[in-house]
Short mmCIF file of N, CA and C in Angstrom, two decimals:
data_model
loop_
_atom_site.label_atom_id
_atom_site.label_comp_id
_atom_site.label_asym_id
_atom_site.label_seq_id
_atom_site.Cartn_x
_atom_site.Cartn_y
_atom_site.Cartn_z
N MET A 1 -7.64 173.09 209.22
CA MET A 1 -8.00 171.73 209.54
C MET A 1 -7.85 170.86 208.30
N LYS A 2 -7.44 169.62 208.51
CA LYS A 2 -7.25 168.68 207.42
C LYS A 2 -8.60 168.35 206.77
N PRO A 3 -8.58 168.04 205.48
CA PRO A 3 -9.83 167.60 204.84
C PRO A 3 -10.28 166.26 205.43
N LYS A 4 -11.57 166.02 205.36
CA LYS A 4 -12.12 164.77 205.90
C LYS A 4 -11.79 163.61 204.96
N THR A 5 -11.31 162.53 205.57
CA THR A 5 -10.96 161.31 204.82
C THR A 5 -11.37 160.11 205.66
N SER A 6 -11.16 158.95 205.12
CA SER A 6 -11.45 157.74 205.91
C SER A 6 -10.50 157.64 207.11
N ILE A 7 -9.31 158.21 206.98
CA ILE A 7 -8.34 158.20 208.09
C ILE A 7 -8.83 159.13 209.21
N THR A 8 -9.27 160.33 208.86
CA THR A 8 -9.77 161.25 209.90
C THR A 8 -11.04 160.69 210.54
N TYR A 9 -11.84 159.98 209.76
CA TYR A 9 -13.05 159.33 210.28
C TYR A 9 -12.66 158.32 211.36
N ARG A 10 -11.69 157.47 211.01
CA ARG A 10 -11.21 156.47 211.97
C ARG A 10 -10.67 157.15 213.23
N ASP A 11 -9.85 158.19 213.03
CA ASP A 11 -9.24 158.87 214.17
C ASP A 11 -10.28 159.56 215.06
N GLU A 12 -11.29 160.18 214.46
CA GLU A 12 -12.32 160.86 215.24
C GLU A 12 -13.19 159.86 216.02
N ILE A 13 -13.46 158.72 215.43
CA ILE A 13 -14.22 157.69 216.14
C ILE A 13 -13.41 157.20 217.35
N LEU A 14 -12.14 156.91 217.12
CA LEU A 14 -11.29 156.43 218.21
C LEU A 14 -11.13 157.50 219.29
N GLU A 15 -11.00 158.75 218.87
CA GLU A 15 -10.89 159.86 219.84
C GLU A 15 -12.16 159.97 220.69
N LYS A 16 -13.33 159.87 220.05
CA LYS A 16 -14.59 159.92 220.79
C LYS A 16 -14.68 158.75 221.76
N TYR A 17 -14.28 157.58 221.31
CA TYR A 17 -14.30 156.41 222.19
C TYR A 17 -13.41 156.64 223.42
N LYS A 18 -12.20 157.11 223.19
CA LYS A 18 -11.26 157.32 224.30
C LYS A 18 -11.75 158.44 225.23
N ARG A 19 -12.28 159.50 224.65
CA ARG A 19 -12.73 160.65 225.43
C ARG A 19 -13.93 160.30 226.30
N GLU A 20 -14.89 159.55 225.74
CA GLU A 20 -16.13 159.26 226.45
C GLU A 20 -16.16 157.85 227.05
N LYS A 21 -15.10 157.09 226.84
CA LYS A 21 -15.03 155.71 227.36
C LYS A 21 -16.25 154.88 226.98
N GLY A 22 -16.74 155.09 225.76
CA GLY A 22 -17.89 154.33 225.28
C GLY A 22 -19.21 155.04 225.47
N GLY A 23 -19.21 156.19 226.13
CA GLY A 23 -20.43 156.97 226.31
C GLY A 23 -21.52 156.20 227.03
N ASP A 24 -22.72 156.19 226.46
CA ASP A 24 -23.86 155.48 227.04
C ASP A 24 -23.60 153.99 227.21
N MET A 25 -22.67 153.48 226.43
CA MET A 25 -22.37 152.05 226.45
C MET A 25 -21.10 151.74 227.25
N SER A 26 -20.70 152.65 228.14
CA SER A 26 -19.45 152.46 228.87
C SER A 26 -19.45 151.20 229.73
N SER A 27 -20.61 150.78 230.20
CA SER A 27 -20.63 149.55 231.00
C SER A 27 -20.20 148.34 230.16
N TYR A 28 -20.37 148.43 228.84
CA TYR A 28 -19.94 147.35 227.95
C TYR A 28 -18.56 147.64 227.33
N LEU A 29 -18.26 148.92 227.12
CA LEU A 29 -17.10 149.27 226.31
C LEU A 29 -15.92 149.84 227.06
N LEU A 30 -16.04 150.08 228.35
CA LEU A 30 -14.94 150.66 229.11
C LEU A 30 -13.69 149.78 229.01
N LYS A 31 -13.86 148.50 229.27
CA LYS A 31 -12.79 147.51 229.08
C LYS A 31 -13.39 146.41 228.22
N PRO A 32 -13.44 146.65 226.90
CA PRO A 32 -14.22 145.77 226.03
C PRO A 32 -13.67 144.36 225.92
N THR A 33 -14.60 143.43 225.89
CA THR A 33 -14.29 142.03 225.57
C THR A 33 -15.19 141.66 224.40
N ARG A 34 -14.90 140.52 223.79
CA ARG A 34 -15.75 140.07 222.68
C ARG A 34 -17.19 139.87 223.14
N LYS A 35 -17.36 139.29 224.32
CA LYS A 35 -18.70 139.04 224.84
C LYS A 35 -19.43 140.35 225.12
N GLN A 36 -18.73 141.33 225.69
CA GLN A 36 -19.38 142.61 226.00
C GLN A 36 -19.80 143.35 224.74
N ILE A 37 -19.00 143.29 223.70
CA ILE A 37 -19.37 143.96 222.45
C ILE A 37 -20.60 143.29 221.86
N LYS A 38 -20.63 141.97 221.90
CA LYS A 38 -21.80 141.24 221.41
C LYS A 38 -23.04 141.62 222.22
N GLU A 39 -22.91 141.68 223.54
CA GLU A 39 -24.04 142.05 224.40
C GLU A 39 -24.49 143.49 224.13
N ALA A 40 -23.54 144.37 223.87
CA ALA A 40 -23.88 145.77 223.55
C ALA A 40 -24.68 145.83 222.25
N CYS A 41 -24.28 145.03 221.27
CA CYS A 41 -25.02 144.99 220.00
C CYS A 41 -26.45 144.49 220.22
N ILE A 42 -26.60 143.47 221.03
CA ILE A 42 -27.93 142.93 221.32
C ILE A 42 -28.78 143.97 222.04
N TRP A 43 -28.18 144.63 223.03
CA TRP A 43 -28.93 145.63 223.79
C TRP A 43 -29.35 146.82 222.93
N LEU A 44 -28.47 147.25 222.02
CA LEU A 44 -28.76 148.42 221.18
C LEU A 44 -29.61 148.12 219.95
N LEU A 45 -29.72 146.85 219.60
CA LEU A 45 -30.36 146.47 218.33
C LEU A 45 -31.66 147.20 218.06
N ASN A 46 -32.56 147.23 219.00
CA ASN A 46 -33.86 147.90 218.78
C ASN A 46 -33.94 149.26 219.46
N ARG A 47 -32.83 149.75 219.97
CA ARG A 47 -32.83 151.04 220.66
C ARG A 47 -32.16 152.15 219.85
N ARG A 48 -31.20 151.80 219.02
CA ARG A 48 -30.47 152.81 218.25
C ARG A 48 -30.78 152.57 216.78
N ASN A 49 -31.66 153.40 216.25
CA ASN A 49 -32.12 153.21 214.87
C ASN A 49 -32.05 154.50 214.08
N GLU A 50 -30.86 155.02 213.89
CA GLU A 50 -30.68 156.20 213.04
C GLU A 50 -30.87 155.77 211.58
N LYS A 51 -30.84 156.74 210.70
CA LYS A 51 -31.17 156.51 209.29
C LYS A 51 -30.34 155.39 208.64
N TYR A 52 -29.04 155.35 208.88
CA TYR A 52 -28.18 154.40 208.19
C TYR A 52 -27.75 153.22 209.05
N ASP A 53 -28.29 153.12 210.26
CA ASP A 53 -27.86 152.07 211.18
C ASP A 53 -28.17 150.66 210.68
N GLU A 54 -29.28 150.50 210.03
CA GLU A 54 -29.63 149.17 209.52
C GLU A 54 -28.59 148.68 208.51
N SER A 55 -28.14 149.58 207.64
CA SER A 55 -27.12 149.17 206.66
C SER A 55 -25.78 148.89 207.34
N ILE A 56 -25.47 149.64 208.41
CA ILE A 56 -24.24 149.37 209.16
C ILE A 56 -24.29 147.97 209.75
N LEU A 57 -25.42 147.63 210.37
CA LEU A 57 -25.57 146.31 210.98
C LEU A 57 -25.58 145.21 209.92
N ASN A 58 -26.26 145.44 208.82
CA ASN A 58 -26.29 144.44 207.74
C ASN A 58 -24.89 144.19 207.18
N ARG A 59 -24.10 145.26 207.09
CA ARG A 59 -22.76 145.11 206.55
C ARG A 59 -21.89 144.27 207.49
N PHE A 60 -22.01 144.51 208.78
CA PHE A 60 -21.17 143.78 209.73
C PHE A 60 -21.66 142.34 209.94
N PHE A 61 -22.96 142.19 210.20
CA PHE A 61 -23.49 140.86 210.56
C PHE A 61 -23.92 140.02 209.36
N LYS A 62 -24.08 140.66 208.20
CA LYS A 62 -24.49 139.96 206.98
C LYS A 62 -25.79 139.16 207.21
N PHE A 63 -26.81 139.87 207.69
CA PHE A 63 -28.11 139.24 207.93
C PHE A 63 -28.68 138.70 206.63
N LYS A 64 -29.36 137.57 206.73
CA LYS A 64 -30.05 137.00 205.58
C LYS A 64 -31.44 137.63 205.48
N GLU A 65 -32.00 137.61 204.31
CA GLU A 65 -33.33 138.15 204.06
C GLU A 65 -34.35 137.51 205.01
N GLY A 66 -35.06 138.33 205.77
CA GLY A 66 -36.11 137.85 206.66
C GLY A 66 -35.62 137.20 207.94
N GLU A 67 -34.32 137.17 208.15
CA GLU A 67 -33.76 136.53 209.33
C GLU A 67 -34.04 137.35 210.59
N ASN A 68 -34.28 136.69 211.70
CA ASN A 68 -34.45 137.36 212.98
C ASN A 68 -33.08 137.90 213.39
N ARG A 69 -32.96 139.22 213.41
CA ARG A 69 -31.65 139.85 213.65
C ARG A 69 -31.11 139.57 215.06
N LEU A 70 -31.97 139.58 216.04
CA LEU A 70 -31.53 139.30 217.40
C LEU A 70 -30.94 137.89 217.50
N TYR A 71 -31.65 136.94 216.94
CA TYR A 71 -31.19 135.55 216.95
C TYR A 71 -29.87 135.42 216.18
N ALA A 72 -29.78 136.14 215.06
CA ALA A 72 -28.56 136.07 214.25
C ALA A 72 -27.35 136.61 215.02
N ILE A 73 -27.53 137.71 215.76
CA ILE A 73 -26.42 138.26 216.55
C ILE A 73 -26.05 137.29 217.68
N GLU A 74 -27.04 136.70 218.32
CA GLU A 74 -26.76 135.75 219.39
C GLU A 74 -25.93 134.57 218.90
N ARG A 75 -26.13 134.16 217.64
CA ARG A 75 -25.40 133.02 217.06
C ARG A 75 -23.99 133.36 216.61
N VAL A 76 -23.67 134.65 216.49
CA VAL A 76 -22.34 135.04 216.00
C VAL A 76 -21.27 134.62 217.01
N LYS A 77 -20.22 134.01 216.52
CA LYS A 77 -19.11 133.59 217.38
C LYS A 77 -18.33 134.82 217.84
N GLY A 78 -17.81 134.75 219.04
CA GLY A 78 -17.08 135.87 219.64
C GLY A 78 -15.85 136.31 218.85
N ASP A 79 -15.28 135.40 218.06
CA ASP A 79 -14.09 135.74 217.28
C ASP A 79 -14.35 136.89 216.30
N LYS A 80 -15.58 137.04 215.88
CA LYS A 80 -15.93 138.13 214.95
C LYS A 80 -15.67 139.50 215.59
N PHE A 81 -15.73 139.58 216.92
CA PHE A 81 -15.57 140.84 217.62
C PHE A 81 -14.13 141.10 218.07
N LYS A 82 -13.26 140.11 217.94
CA LYS A 82 -11.87 140.26 218.39
C LYS A 82 -11.15 141.42 217.73
N PRO A 83 -11.27 141.63 216.41
CA PRO A 83 -10.59 142.78 215.80
C PRO A 83 -11.09 144.13 216.36
N ILE A 84 -12.35 144.18 216.77
CA ILE A 84 -12.89 145.40 217.36
C ILE A 84 -12.25 145.64 218.73
N VAL A 85 -12.15 144.58 219.52
CA VAL A 85 -11.50 144.68 220.83
C VAL A 85 -10.05 145.13 220.64
N ASN A 86 -9.35 144.51 219.71
CA ASN A 86 -7.95 144.86 219.46
C ASN A 86 -7.80 146.32 219.05
N PHE A 87 -8.71 146.82 218.24
CA PHE A 87 -8.65 148.21 217.80
C PHE A 87 -8.94 149.16 218.96
N LEU A 88 -9.98 148.88 219.73
CA LEU A 88 -10.36 149.77 220.84
C LEU A 88 -9.32 149.78 221.96
N THR A 89 -8.64 148.68 222.16
CA THR A 89 -7.63 148.60 223.21
C THR A 89 -6.25 149.05 222.74
N GLY A 90 -6.12 149.38 221.45
CA GLY A 90 -4.86 149.88 220.93
C GLY A 90 -3.88 148.82 220.48
N GLU A 91 -4.32 147.56 220.46
CA GLU A 91 -3.43 146.50 220.00
C GLU A 91 -3.17 146.58 218.50
N THR A 92 -4.14 147.12 217.77
CA THR A 92 -3.95 147.37 216.34
C THR A 92 -4.30 148.83 216.06
N LYS A 93 -3.71 149.37 215.01
CA LYS A 93 -3.92 150.78 214.66
C LYS A 93 -5.06 150.98 213.67
N SER A 94 -5.49 149.91 213.01
CA SER A 94 -6.57 150.04 212.03
C SER A 94 -7.47 148.82 212.10
N THR A 95 -8.60 148.94 211.44
CA THR A 95 -9.55 147.84 211.39
C THR A 95 -10.33 147.95 210.09
N THR A 96 -11.15 146.98 209.79
CA THR A 96 -11.89 146.99 208.53
C THR A 96 -12.97 148.08 208.57
N PRO A 97 -13.40 148.53 207.41
CA PRO A 97 -14.49 149.52 207.38
C PRO A 97 -15.76 149.02 208.08
N ALA A 98 -16.11 147.76 207.92
CA ALA A 98 -17.32 147.23 208.57
C ALA A 98 -17.18 147.27 210.11
N ASN A 99 -15.99 146.96 210.61
CA ASN A 99 -15.74 147.03 212.05
C ASN A 99 -15.83 148.48 212.54
N LEU A 100 -15.24 149.38 211.77
CA LEU A 100 -15.24 150.79 212.15
C LEU A 100 -16.67 151.34 212.18
N GLU A 101 -17.48 150.95 211.22
CA GLU A 101 -18.87 151.41 211.20
C GLU A 101 -19.64 150.86 212.41
N LEU A 102 -19.37 149.60 212.77
CA LEU A 102 -20.04 149.04 213.95
C LEU A 102 -19.63 149.81 215.21
N ILE A 103 -18.35 150.14 215.32
CA ILE A 103 -17.89 150.93 216.46
C ILE A 103 -18.58 152.29 216.48
N SER A 104 -18.70 152.92 215.31
CA SER A 104 -19.37 154.23 215.25
C SER A 104 -20.81 154.12 215.74
N TRP A 105 -21.47 153.01 215.42
CA TRP A 105 -22.84 152.78 215.88
C TRP A 105 -22.86 152.53 217.40
N LEU A 106 -21.93 151.73 217.89
CA LEU A 106 -21.89 151.41 219.32
C LEU A 106 -21.67 152.66 220.19
N ILE A 107 -20.80 153.56 219.74
CA ILE A 107 -20.49 154.75 220.55
C ILE A 107 -21.36 155.94 220.18
N ASP A 108 -22.28 155.74 219.23
CA ASP A 108 -23.19 156.79 218.76
C ASP A 108 -22.44 157.99 218.18
N PHE A 109 -21.48 157.69 217.31
CA PHE A 109 -20.77 158.74 216.57
C PHE A 109 -21.78 159.33 215.59
N LYS A 110 -22.08 160.61 215.74
CA LYS A 110 -23.21 161.21 215.02
C LYS A 110 -23.04 161.26 213.51
N GLU A 111 -21.84 161.41 213.03
CA GLU A 111 -21.63 161.54 211.58
C GLU A 111 -21.31 160.18 210.96
N ARG A 112 -22.16 159.21 211.20
CA ARG A 112 -21.96 157.88 210.63
C ARG A 112 -22.97 157.66 209.53
N PRO A 113 -22.69 156.82 208.60
CA PRO A 113 -21.44 156.13 208.26
C PRO A 113 -20.44 157.08 207.57
N LEU A 114 -19.36 156.50 207.05
CA LEU A 114 -18.30 157.28 206.42
C LEU A 114 -18.84 158.20 205.33
N SER A 115 -19.76 157.72 204.52
CA SER A 115 -20.29 158.54 203.41
C SER A 115 -20.94 159.82 203.93
N ILE A 116 -21.60 159.76 205.07
CA ILE A 116 -22.20 160.95 205.68
C ILE A 116 -21.11 161.84 206.26
N TYR A 117 -20.16 161.25 206.94
CA TYR A 117 -19.04 161.99 207.52
C TYR A 117 -18.33 162.82 206.45
N LEU A 118 -18.06 162.22 205.31
CA LEU A 118 -17.33 162.92 204.25
C LEU A 118 -18.13 164.08 203.66
N ARG A 119 -19.46 164.02 203.75
CA ARG A 119 -20.31 165.09 203.19
C ARG A 119 -20.58 166.23 204.16
N THR A 120 -20.32 166.05 205.46
CA THR A 120 -20.59 167.11 206.42
C THR A 120 -19.42 168.07 206.48
N PRO A 121 -19.69 169.35 206.70
CA PRO A 121 -18.59 170.33 206.74
C PRO A 121 -17.64 170.06 207.90
N SER A 122 -16.37 170.38 207.66
CA SER A 122 -15.40 170.23 208.74
C SER A 122 -15.61 171.33 209.76
N GLU A 123 -14.88 171.27 210.86
CA GLU A 123 -15.05 172.23 211.95
C GLU A 123 -14.86 173.66 211.46
N ASN A 124 -13.84 173.90 210.64
CA ASN A 124 -13.60 175.26 210.12
C ASN A 124 -14.73 175.72 209.22
N GLU A 125 -15.23 174.82 208.38
CA GLU A 125 -16.29 175.18 207.45
C GLU A 125 -17.60 175.39 208.17
N ASN A 126 -17.74 174.79 209.34
CA ASN A 126 -19.01 174.82 210.05
C ASN A 126 -19.09 175.93 211.09
N LYS A 127 -18.08 176.82 211.12
CA LYS A 127 -18.11 177.91 212.09
C LYS A 127 -19.33 178.78 211.84
N VAL A 128 -19.89 179.24 212.93
CA VAL A 128 -21.06 180.10 212.82
C VAL A 128 -20.65 181.38 212.12
N THR A 129 -21.46 181.78 211.17
CA THR A 129 -21.16 183.02 210.47
C THR A 129 -21.33 184.19 211.42
N GLN A 130 -20.51 185.18 211.22
CA GLN A 130 -20.58 186.37 212.03
C GLN A 130 -21.34 187.43 211.25
N GLU A 131 -22.20 188.15 211.96
CA GLU A 131 -22.97 189.19 211.29
C GLU A 131 -22.31 190.53 211.56
N TYR A 132 -21.99 191.23 210.50
CA TYR A 132 -21.38 192.53 210.62
C TYR A 132 -22.39 193.58 210.19
N SER A 133 -22.48 194.63 210.95
CA SER A 133 -23.39 195.71 210.61
C SER A 133 -22.57 196.98 210.49
N TYR A 134 -22.58 197.58 209.34
CA TYR A 134 -21.81 198.79 209.11
C TYR A 134 -22.78 199.95 208.96
N GLN A 135 -22.48 201.03 209.65
CA GLN A 135 -23.39 202.17 209.57
C GLN A 135 -23.15 202.96 208.31
N THR A 136 -21.93 203.35 208.05
CA THR A 136 -21.63 204.09 206.82
C THR A 136 -20.26 203.66 206.32
N ASP A 137 -20.05 203.83 205.02
CA ASP A 137 -18.73 203.55 204.48
C ASP A 137 -17.90 204.83 204.48
N HIS A 138 -16.74 204.80 203.85
CA HIS A 138 -15.85 205.95 203.86
C HIS A 138 -16.43 207.17 203.17
N SER A 139 -17.39 206.98 202.28
CA SER A 139 -17.99 208.13 201.59
C SER A 139 -19.30 208.57 202.24
N GLY A 140 -19.70 207.92 203.33
CA GLY A 140 -20.90 208.34 204.04
C GLY A 140 -22.17 207.61 203.63
N TYR A 141 -22.09 206.67 202.67
CA TYR A 141 -23.27 205.92 202.27
C TYR A 141 -23.64 204.90 203.33
N PRO A 142 -24.94 204.67 203.55
CA PRO A 142 -25.32 203.66 204.54
C PRO A 142 -24.91 202.26 204.06
N MET A 143 -24.49 201.46 205.00
CA MET A 143 -24.05 200.10 204.68
C MET A 143 -25.15 199.11 205.02
N LYS A 144 -25.26 198.06 204.23
CA LYS A 144 -26.19 196.98 204.50
C LYS A 144 -25.53 195.96 205.40
N LYS A 145 -26.34 195.13 206.05
CA LYS A 145 -25.80 194.04 206.85
C LYS A 145 -25.32 192.94 205.91
N ALA A 146 -24.24 192.28 206.29
CA ALA A 146 -23.73 191.18 205.47
C ALA A 146 -23.25 190.08 206.39
N GLU A 147 -23.38 188.86 205.94
CA GLU A 147 -22.85 187.73 206.68
C GLU A 147 -21.55 187.32 206.02
N ILE A 148 -20.52 187.17 206.84
CA ILE A 148 -19.21 186.79 206.33
C ILE A 148 -18.76 185.56 207.10
N VAL A 149 -18.41 184.51 206.40
CA VAL A 149 -17.96 183.29 207.05
C VAL A 149 -16.55 183.53 207.56
N ASP A 150 -16.28 183.11 208.79
CA ASP A 150 -14.97 183.28 209.40
C ASP A 150 -14.01 182.25 208.84
N ILE A 151 -13.15 182.66 207.92
CA ILE A 151 -12.16 181.78 207.30
C ILE A 151 -10.79 182.26 207.76
N PRO A 152 -9.92 181.36 208.20
CA PRO A 152 -8.59 181.80 208.63
C PRO A 152 -7.88 182.58 207.53
N GLU A 153 -7.13 183.59 207.93
CA GLU A 153 -6.36 184.42 207.00
C GLU A 153 -7.26 185.11 205.97
N THR A 154 -8.41 185.60 206.40
CA THR A 154 -9.33 186.29 205.52
C THR A 154 -9.48 187.72 206.00
N LYS A 155 -9.43 188.66 205.05
CA LYS A 155 -9.55 190.08 205.40
C LYS A 155 -10.55 190.75 204.47
N VAL A 156 -11.38 191.59 205.06
CA VAL A 156 -12.25 192.44 204.26
C VAL A 156 -11.40 193.65 203.92
N VAL A 157 -11.12 193.86 202.63
CA VAL A 157 -10.23 194.95 202.24
C VAL A 157 -10.97 196.18 201.75
N GLN A 158 -12.22 196.00 201.32
CA GLN A 158 -12.99 197.15 200.86
C GLN A 158 -14.47 196.84 201.01
N ARG A 159 -15.24 197.85 201.47
CA ARG A 159 -16.68 197.69 201.55
C ARG A 159 -17.34 199.00 201.18
N ASN A 160 -18.43 198.87 200.48
CA ASN A 160 -19.27 200.03 200.20
C ASN A 160 -20.70 199.55 200.10
N ASP A 161 -21.61 200.41 199.69
CA ASP A 161 -23.02 200.02 199.66
C ASP A 161 -23.34 199.03 198.55
N LYS A 162 -22.41 198.78 197.65
CA LYS A 162 -22.68 197.87 196.52
C LYS A 162 -21.92 196.55 196.60
N SER A 163 -20.79 196.53 197.32
CA SER A 163 -20.01 195.30 197.35
C SER A 163 -19.07 195.25 198.54
N ILE A 164 -18.57 194.04 198.78
CA ILE A 164 -17.52 193.79 199.77
C ILE A 164 -16.42 193.03 199.04
N THR A 165 -15.17 193.45 199.22
CA THR A 165 -14.04 192.75 198.62
C THR A 165 -13.29 192.04 199.74
N ILE A 166 -13.10 190.74 199.57
CA ILE A 166 -12.48 189.90 200.58
C ILE A 166 -11.27 189.21 199.97
N ILE A 167 -10.17 189.17 200.71
CA ILE A 167 -8.99 188.42 200.28
C ILE A 167 -8.78 187.29 201.27
N SER A 168 -8.67 186.07 200.76
CA SER A 168 -8.42 184.88 201.59
C SER A 168 -7.10 184.28 201.17
N GLN A 169 -6.24 184.03 202.14
CA GLN A 169 -4.98 183.34 201.84
C GLN A 169 -5.14 181.90 202.27
N ILE A 170 -5.33 181.01 201.30
CA ILE A 170 -5.56 179.60 201.56
C ILE A 170 -4.27 178.92 202.04
N ASN A 171 -3.17 179.22 201.37
CA ASN A 171 -1.86 178.74 201.79
C ASN A 171 -0.85 179.79 201.34
N PRO A 172 0.42 179.66 201.66
CA PRO A 172 1.36 180.72 201.35
C PRO A 172 1.44 181.10 199.88
N SER A 173 1.12 180.21 198.98
CA SER A 173 1.23 180.53 197.56
C SER A 173 -0.11 180.80 196.88
N LEU A 174 -1.21 180.76 197.61
CA LEU A 174 -2.52 180.93 196.98
C LEU A 174 -3.37 181.95 197.73
N LYS A 175 -3.70 183.04 197.04
CA LYS A 175 -4.61 184.04 197.59
C LYS A 175 -5.82 184.11 196.68
N ILE A 176 -6.99 184.23 197.28
CA ILE A 176 -8.21 184.34 196.50
C ILE A 176 -8.89 185.65 196.85
N THR A 177 -9.22 186.41 195.82
CA THR A 177 -9.96 187.66 196.02
C THR A 177 -11.39 187.41 195.62
N THR A 178 -12.31 187.75 196.52
CA THR A 178 -13.75 187.54 196.28
C THR A 178 -14.44 188.89 196.39
N ILE A 179 -15.26 189.20 195.42
CA ILE A 179 -16.06 190.43 195.48
C ILE A 179 -17.52 189.98 195.57
N VAL A 180 -18.18 190.42 196.64
CA VAL A 180 -19.57 190.05 196.88
C VAL A 180 -20.43 191.27 196.62
N SER A 181 -21.37 191.14 195.70
CA SER A 181 -22.30 192.23 195.43
C SER A 181 -23.43 192.21 196.44
N LEU A 182 -23.81 193.38 196.94
CA LEU A 182 -24.89 193.47 197.90
C LEU A 182 -26.17 193.95 197.26
#
């Protein structure tokens, strides 16, 4: 799998939007208009409050200190939402980071904002570890249980009661040998 970047973040958000048609907000986002996006923001304002959502909203709407956020969103002109509509409908291939973060909030993309997305393990890194239990090794010694992360092109080449030797081929020109002491 490709490393996580701002491009993969954008692509995963758009993929989730297309797959779920806006999810819980599909009544607003199925065929988005500027007015519907604005209404979705108003409806979600006090309902979706994850850890970083306030900063996402502040970045997009540029709330003033102490300003009533609901009133501020109601005053926003519809043109502010046009780039979001264009992005969601495929008229444009990219959008600003602030727009993308607002979309992630609207569709409830769990790994938002981008800084959190970049810190979470990718699908390959997040695979559930497999537990292997070995009764005896080649010399008859009892084996301990060990957890080995499932990495593509990885082989356990030697195991005994003291260590496990693993070879991982990261790409055709790079092999890594790891010895794990038990």
